[in-house]
Amino acid sequence: MINVTKTFLPPLKKYQKYLKQIWESNQIANGGKLWYELQATLKEYLDSPNLILTSNGTLPIQIALKTLAKNGEVITTPFSYVATTAAIVWENCTPVFVDIHPKYLTIDETKIEAAITDKTTAILATHVFGNPCNVEEIERIAKKHRLKVIYDAAHCFAVKYKDQSIFNYGDVSTCSFHATKIFHTGEGGAMFCKDPQLYEELFYRHNFGHKSATEFSGLGINAKMSELQAAMGLAVLPYVDSDIEQRKRVYDFYREALIDTQLNMIKLRDGVEWNYSYFPVIFSDEKELLKAQKALNEKGIFSRRYFYPSLNSLPYTKLPGLEISESVSSRILCLPFYAGLKPQQLKVITNKLIASE
Ligand SMILES: *Cc1c(COP(=O)(O)O)cnc(C)c1O
């Protein structure tokens, strides 16, 4: 069986080494030794000094929206994982969808201004599959209309854009450290924020609003990363670079095998140093996709329809008229993509795809 992703697990001994430290300190939450260590190590690895570790990658989106979007209209992409839209609705904001670019698959920045009203408070865009949005243009629009910018950068661990971490863009960026992502802590995530005052507010919010044991800065929630999660992160992190290198080899194999077919591949934005996080292919229509997916399934090969449906068609959004996103969503399939895939397995996958054309 070949799954779409395979969770990277570090050698058990390495994880146990960190667990032993937890047993010695007898502290499993609220800023223990490993939490500090992971925080410091990630700041350096990502070259992003303003990081807050969180318990998953969804709560930081919600905290950022609560803090910056203030129940307003939030301009967002319909092509992302459901968490992006769900967070907006969960925070009592109104999602306003703007269609996507047909090749980059990120929000089409040329259509943002037409969607702005006097109720708009923020833009929440996803660097989908680790491919950056047009961050310069989004920043220009946001400044002009006094809007806040939040990036769902869940797919972006280790992604750089114009020589700096993609997490350094926007008022707040968030990441997921879920097991299906490039780097994981079991479940986990982070938010990034350059402004010191906003950083402080986000930090308080992720810990119930605590300023100290008895003083509260405002409304908060529990989004803290535990010591057990930090232990997993510390054990996984040393392997991330070689994991990405091996993914690059898988990527090269796929590209070469599929370049002369009818299948379209994602176009990466110039200036990106990518993390090889996903391998999506776009079929000419949904029928072709379903045929290929079935042919793969029969061989025990499991692809995933990331991202389907287009998020404007969720039961709690139901907004029609996002032609490109709806069309791409119905035709895009993510192929199995992880470091351990062997050439022999890749051959089976690509041959099946080519045969089903
Ligand atoms: C994975 C993901 C999330 C959610 O992250 P969790 O850590 O699973 O909460 C949010 N947005 C996008 C785009 C994702 O892919």
XYZ file of C-alpha atoms and ligand atoms in Angstrom:
372
model
C 0.000 0.000 0.000
C 1.236 3.494 -0.837
C -0.421 6.411 0.932
C -0.444 10.038 -0.120
C 1.873 10.927 2.766
C 3.869 8.964 5.264
C 4.474 10.371 8.705
C 8.152 10.720 9.458
C 8.988 9.084 12.760
C 12.446 9.663 14.215
C 14.437 6.741 15.644
C 12.585 5.799 18.836
C 15.777 6.192 20.893
C 16.034 9.863 19.947
C 12.478 10.503 21.077
C 13.052 8.531 24.273
C 16.090 10.666 25.055
C 13.822 13.717 25.188
C 11.087 11.864 27.055
C 13.640 10.968 29.709
C 14.254 14.680 30.270
C 10.518 15.178 30.771
C 10.421 12.372 33.330
C 13.347 13.986 35.129
C 11.829 17.458 35.198
C 8.308 16.141 35.862
C 6.953 19.018 33.755
C 4.788 18.308 30.729
C 3.250 21.707 29.947
C 3.444 25.476 30.415
C 6.893 26.431 29.234
C 9.095 23.520 30.203
C 12.699 22.987 29.206
C 11.936 21.295 25.881
C 9.395 23.954 24.929
C 12.147 26.578 25.362
C 14.628 24.436 23.481
C 12.334 23.842 20.500
C 11.414 27.505 20.408
C 15.056 28.576 20.311
C 16.046 25.915 17.776
C 13.196 26.773 15.419
C 13.834 30.507 15.629
C 17.332 29.836 14.420
C 16.465 27.155 11.856
C 13.710 29.264 10.298
C 15.470 32.565 10.824
C 12.180 33.871 12.240
C 12.723 35.368 15.672
C 9.078 36.088 16.476
C 7.546 32.686 16.892
C 4.906 31.354 19.273
C 4.546 27.578 19.499
C 0.961 26.333 19.471
C -0.912 23.075 19.976
C -1.989 22.857 16.312
C -2.113 24.934 13.128
C -5.772 25.964 13.335
C -5.885 27.775 16.684
C -3.252 30.340 15.620
C -5.444 31.255 12.608
C -8.397 31.680 14.966
C -6.357 33.738 17.439
C -5.053 35.976 14.652
C -8.587 36.497 13.308
C -9.979 37.179 16.790
C -7.267 39.769 17.339
C -7.170 41.430 13.922
C -10.368 40.749 11.970
C -12.826 41.741 14.711
C -16.032 40.168 13.352
C -15.612 41.866 9.969
C -15.490 40.641 6.409
C -12.370 38.661 5.657
C -11.163 38.379 2.089
C -9.932 34.850 1.552
C -9.091 32.087 -0.873
C -11.540 29.321 -1.764
C -8.664 26.965 -2.560
C -7.154 25.766 0.720
C -7.764 23.221 3.433
C -11.149 23.633 5.131
C -9.510 25.030 8.310
C -8.868 28.383 6.597
C -12.558 29.077 5.965
C -13.824 27.300 9.070
C -11.649 29.537 11.262
C -13.219 32.644 9.719
C -16.766 31.418 10.296
C -15.871 30.076 13.783
C -14.616 33.537 14.758
C -17.906 35.138 13.648
C -16.302 36.835 10.696
C -17.707 36.678 7.173
C -15.648 34.981 4.471
C -15.541 36.884 1.200
C -14.039 34.649 -1.451
C -11.803 35.931 -4.203
C -10.963 33.539 -7.018
C -7.501 32.065 -7.511
C -4.785 32.344 -10.127
C -5.145 29.374 -12.520
C -1.440 28.430 -12.424
C -0.087 29.563 -9.047
C -3.340 28.460 -7.350
C -2.993 31.225 -4.736
C -5.533 34.042 -4.306
C -5.726 36.246 -7.427
C -4.463 39.539 -6.025
C -5.834 41.477 -9.025
C -9.359 40.615 -7.864
C -8.952 41.596 -4.195
C -9.707 45.308 -4.409
C -13.090 44.762 -6.049
C -14.129 42.655 -3.046
C -13.286 45.250 -0.386
C -16.220 46.939 1.382
C -16.398 49.198 4.434
C -16.838 46.050 6.543
C -13.608 44.426 5.362
C -11.072 44.100 8.155
C -8.530 41.553 6.955
C -7.158 39.360 4.205
C -6.538 35.694 5.062
C -4.672 34.002 2.231
C -3.002 30.598 1.954
C 0.430 29.968 0.440
C -1.087 26.858 -1.030
C 1.209 23.804 -1.357
C 3.966 26.102 -0.065
C 3.711 28.369 -3.123
C 3.784 31.978 -1.905
C 0.963 34.402 -2.662
C 1.903 37.662 -4.352
C 2.910 39.073 -0.971
C 4.145 42.431 -2.289
C 0.892 43.270 -4.037
C -1.220 42.033 -1.121
C 0.801 44.245 1.218
C 0.264 47.246 -1.049
C -3.506 46.686 -1.170
C -3.704 46.112 2.590
C -1.788 49.319 3.356
C -3.926 51.343 0.980
C -7.179 50.086 2.530
C -5.900 49.732 6.116
C -6.483 45.992 6.242
C -4.637 43.376 8.254
C -2.948 40.486 6.490
C -2.895 36.955 7.886
C -1.178 34.161 6.000
C -2.162 30.556 6.470
C 1.327 29.213 5.868
C 0.476 25.716 7.108
C 2.329 24.161 4.137
C 5.363 26.401 4.348
C 7.839 24.956 6.816
C 11.338 25.855 5.511
C 9.957 27.824 2.550
C 11.860 30.981 1.727
C 10.812 33.814 -0.496
C 13.366 36.333 -1.736
C 15.939 34.946 0.683
C 13.889 35.192 3.828
C 11.442 32.974 5.629
C 7.945 33.194 4.155
C 6.767 33.412 7.778
C 8.148 36.950 7.957
C 5.417 38.260 5.642
C 2.008 39.573 6.714
C 0.907 40.898 10.101
C 0.652 37.294 11.268
C 1.680 34.033 9.623
C 0.693 30.636 10.909
C 2.106 27.170 10.371
C 0.956 23.628 11.076
C 3.185 20.952 12.560
C 0.663 18.205 11.834
C 1.937 14.731 10.964
C 1.114 15.229 7.271
C 3.280 18.338 6.987
C 7.010 18.709 6.295
C 7.875 19.099 9.969
C 5.688 17.798 12.759
C 5.364 17.672 16.537
C 2.602 15.046 16.584
C -0.002 17.741 16.484
C 1.275 21.273 16.692
C 1.842 24.573 15.014
C 3.119 28.100 15.370
C 2.342 31.708 14.697
C 4.795 34.379 13.620
C 4.478 38.104 14.114
C 7.051 40.893 13.748
C 5.251 43.664 15.627
C 6.320 43.417 19.292
C 3.043 44.713 20.698
C 0.918 42.397 18.578
C 3.282 39.524 19.380
C 2.706 40.117 23.070
C -1.056 40.203 22.643
C -1.013 36.962 20.617
C 1.190 35.355 23.221
C -1.186 36.242 26.047
C -4.156 35.093 24.004
C -2.665 31.659 23.388
C -2.354 31.166 27.155
C -5.848 32.085 28.407
C -4.982 35.808 28.364
C -2.551 35.396 31.282
C -0.153 38.303 31.750
C 0.938 36.792 35.025
C -0.595 34.234 37.380
C -3.209 36.714 38.566
C -3.332 39.368 35.834
C -5.153 39.057 32.490
C -4.641 41.128 29.375
C -7.968 40.150 27.808
C -9.791 37.201 26.349
C -7.643 34.177 25.694
C -7.798 30.501 24.890
C -5.548 27.494 25.411
C -3.338 26.960 22.366
C -0.132 26.048 24.188
C 2.264 23.430 22.894
C 3.065 20.728 25.446
C 6.441 19.273 26.398
C 5.470 15.989 24.732
C 4.890 17.796 21.459
C 8.143 19.744 21.840
C 9.973 16.453 22.445
C 8.672 15.079 19.145
C 9.641 18.299 17.367
C 13.190 18.206 18.728
C 13.542 14.575 17.666
C 12.169 15.216 14.146
C 13.886 18.496 13.294
C 17.414 17.128 12.654
C 15.991 14.996 9.816
C 14.043 17.700 8.011
C 16.804 18.830 5.649
C 17.561 15.352 4.364
C 13.835 14.645 4.124
C 13.398 17.664 1.854
C 16.400 16.583 -0.248
C 14.900 13.148 -0.777
C 11.548 14.698 -1.611
C 13.292 16.732 -4.284
C 14.389 13.476 -5.912
C 10.835 12.165 -5.906
C 9.686 15.478 -7.352
C 12.264 15.303 -10.145
C 11.201 11.772 -11.005
C 7.526 12.734 -11.222
C 8.230 15.829 -13.286
C 10.349 14.016 -15.783
C 7.872 11.139 -16.138
C 4.836 13.395 -16.499
C 6.173 16.408 -18.364
C 4.980 15.222 -21.789
C 1.511 14.189 -20.669
C -1.743 16.142 -20.575
C -1.369 16.570 -16.831
C -0.630 20.069 -15.597
C 1.655 20.764 -12.686
C 1.806 23.672 -10.259
C 3.700 26.800 -11.275
C 5.944 28.049 -8.493
C 6.364 31.760 -8.000
C 9.744 33.262 -8.954
C 11.953 33.864 -5.932
C 10.698 30.899 -3.931
C 12.944 28.365 -2.253
C 10.411 25.573 -2.041
C 10.025 22.696 0.444
C 8.682 19.969 -1.905
C 5.624 19.561 0.267
C 3.021 18.295 -2.232
C 2.841 16.934 -5.741
C -0.485 18.012 -7.235
C -1.435 17.199 -10.827
C -4.312 18.856 -12.661
C -6.413 16.787 -15.074
C -8.364 18.110 -18.038
C -11.647 17.259 -16.313
C -13.037 15.547 -13.209
C -13.895 12.369 -15.122
C -10.235 11.879 -16.019
C -9.252 12.474 -12.396
C -11.720 9.909 -11.077
C -10.581 7.384 -13.667
C -6.933 7.838 -12.693
C -7.690 7.779 -8.978
C -9.602 4.528 -9.406
C -6.784 2.967 -11.427
C -4.309 3.918 -8.674
C -6.627 2.671 -5.908
C -6.817 -0.727 -7.564
C -3.050 -0.990 -7.150
C -3.235 0.035 -3.468
C -1.981 3.538 -4.257
C -3.869 6.282 -2.456
C -3.876 9.808 -3.781
C -5.902 12.627 -2.192
C -8.171 15.263 -3.635
C -6.418 18.277 -2.120
C -8.315 20.568 -2.110
C -11.866 19.549 -2.820
C -14.462 20.950 -2.661
C -13.772 24.599 -3.372
C -14.386 26.232 0.013
C -17.149 28.508 -1.254
C -19.318 25.376 -1.609
C -19.161 24.220 2.018
C -22.534 23.704 3.712
C -21.954 26.856 5.765
C -20.711 29.086 2.951
C -22.577 28.133 -0.239
C -21.403 31.066 -2.318
C -21.449 30.369 -6.033
C -19.426 31.926 -8.822
C -15.765 31.134 -8.171
C -15.135 29.650 -11.525
C -11.412 28.979 -11.452
C -11.299 27.594 -7.933
C -14.302 25.342 -8.551
C -12.813 24.109 -11.778
C -9.314 23.464 -10.367
C -10.726 21.854 -7.202
C -12.660 19.342 -9.275
C -9.588 18.379 -11.352
C -6.633 18.411 -8.942
C -5.148 15.349 -7.286
C -2.164 15.085 -4.940
C 0.036 12.090 -5.688
C 1.824 10.074 -2.997
C 4.761 12.217 -1.984
C 7.249 11.420 0.759
C 10.939 10.799 1.188
C 10.939 6.997 1.206
C 9.234 6.462 -2.175
C 11.401 4.234 -4.342
C 11.928 4.601 -8.101
C 10.171 1.264 -8.589
C 7.068 2.537 -6.785
C 7.191 5.850 -8.607
C 7.317 4.004 -11.901
C 4.175 2.063 -11.031
C 2.396 5.303 -10.118
C 3.409 7.247 -13.211
C 2.763 4.308 -15.551
C -0.729 3.938 -14.140
C -1.361 7.647 -14.662
C -0.070 7.574 -18.198
C -2.058 4.411 -19.026
C -5.275 5.950 -17.721
C -4.908 9.000 -19.973
C -3.044 21.375 7.839
C -3.654 22.693 7.550
C -4.243 23.495 8.547
C -4.547 22.985 9.922
O -3.467 22.636 10.654
P -3.669 21.647 11.903
O -2.314 21.626 12.515
O -4.100 20.332 11.365
O -4.678 22.272 12.799
C -4.665 24.775 8.226
N -4.547 25.244 6.972
C -4.031 24.504 5.974
C -3.913 25.110 4.629
C -3.598 23.192 6.219
O -3.129 22.438 5.216
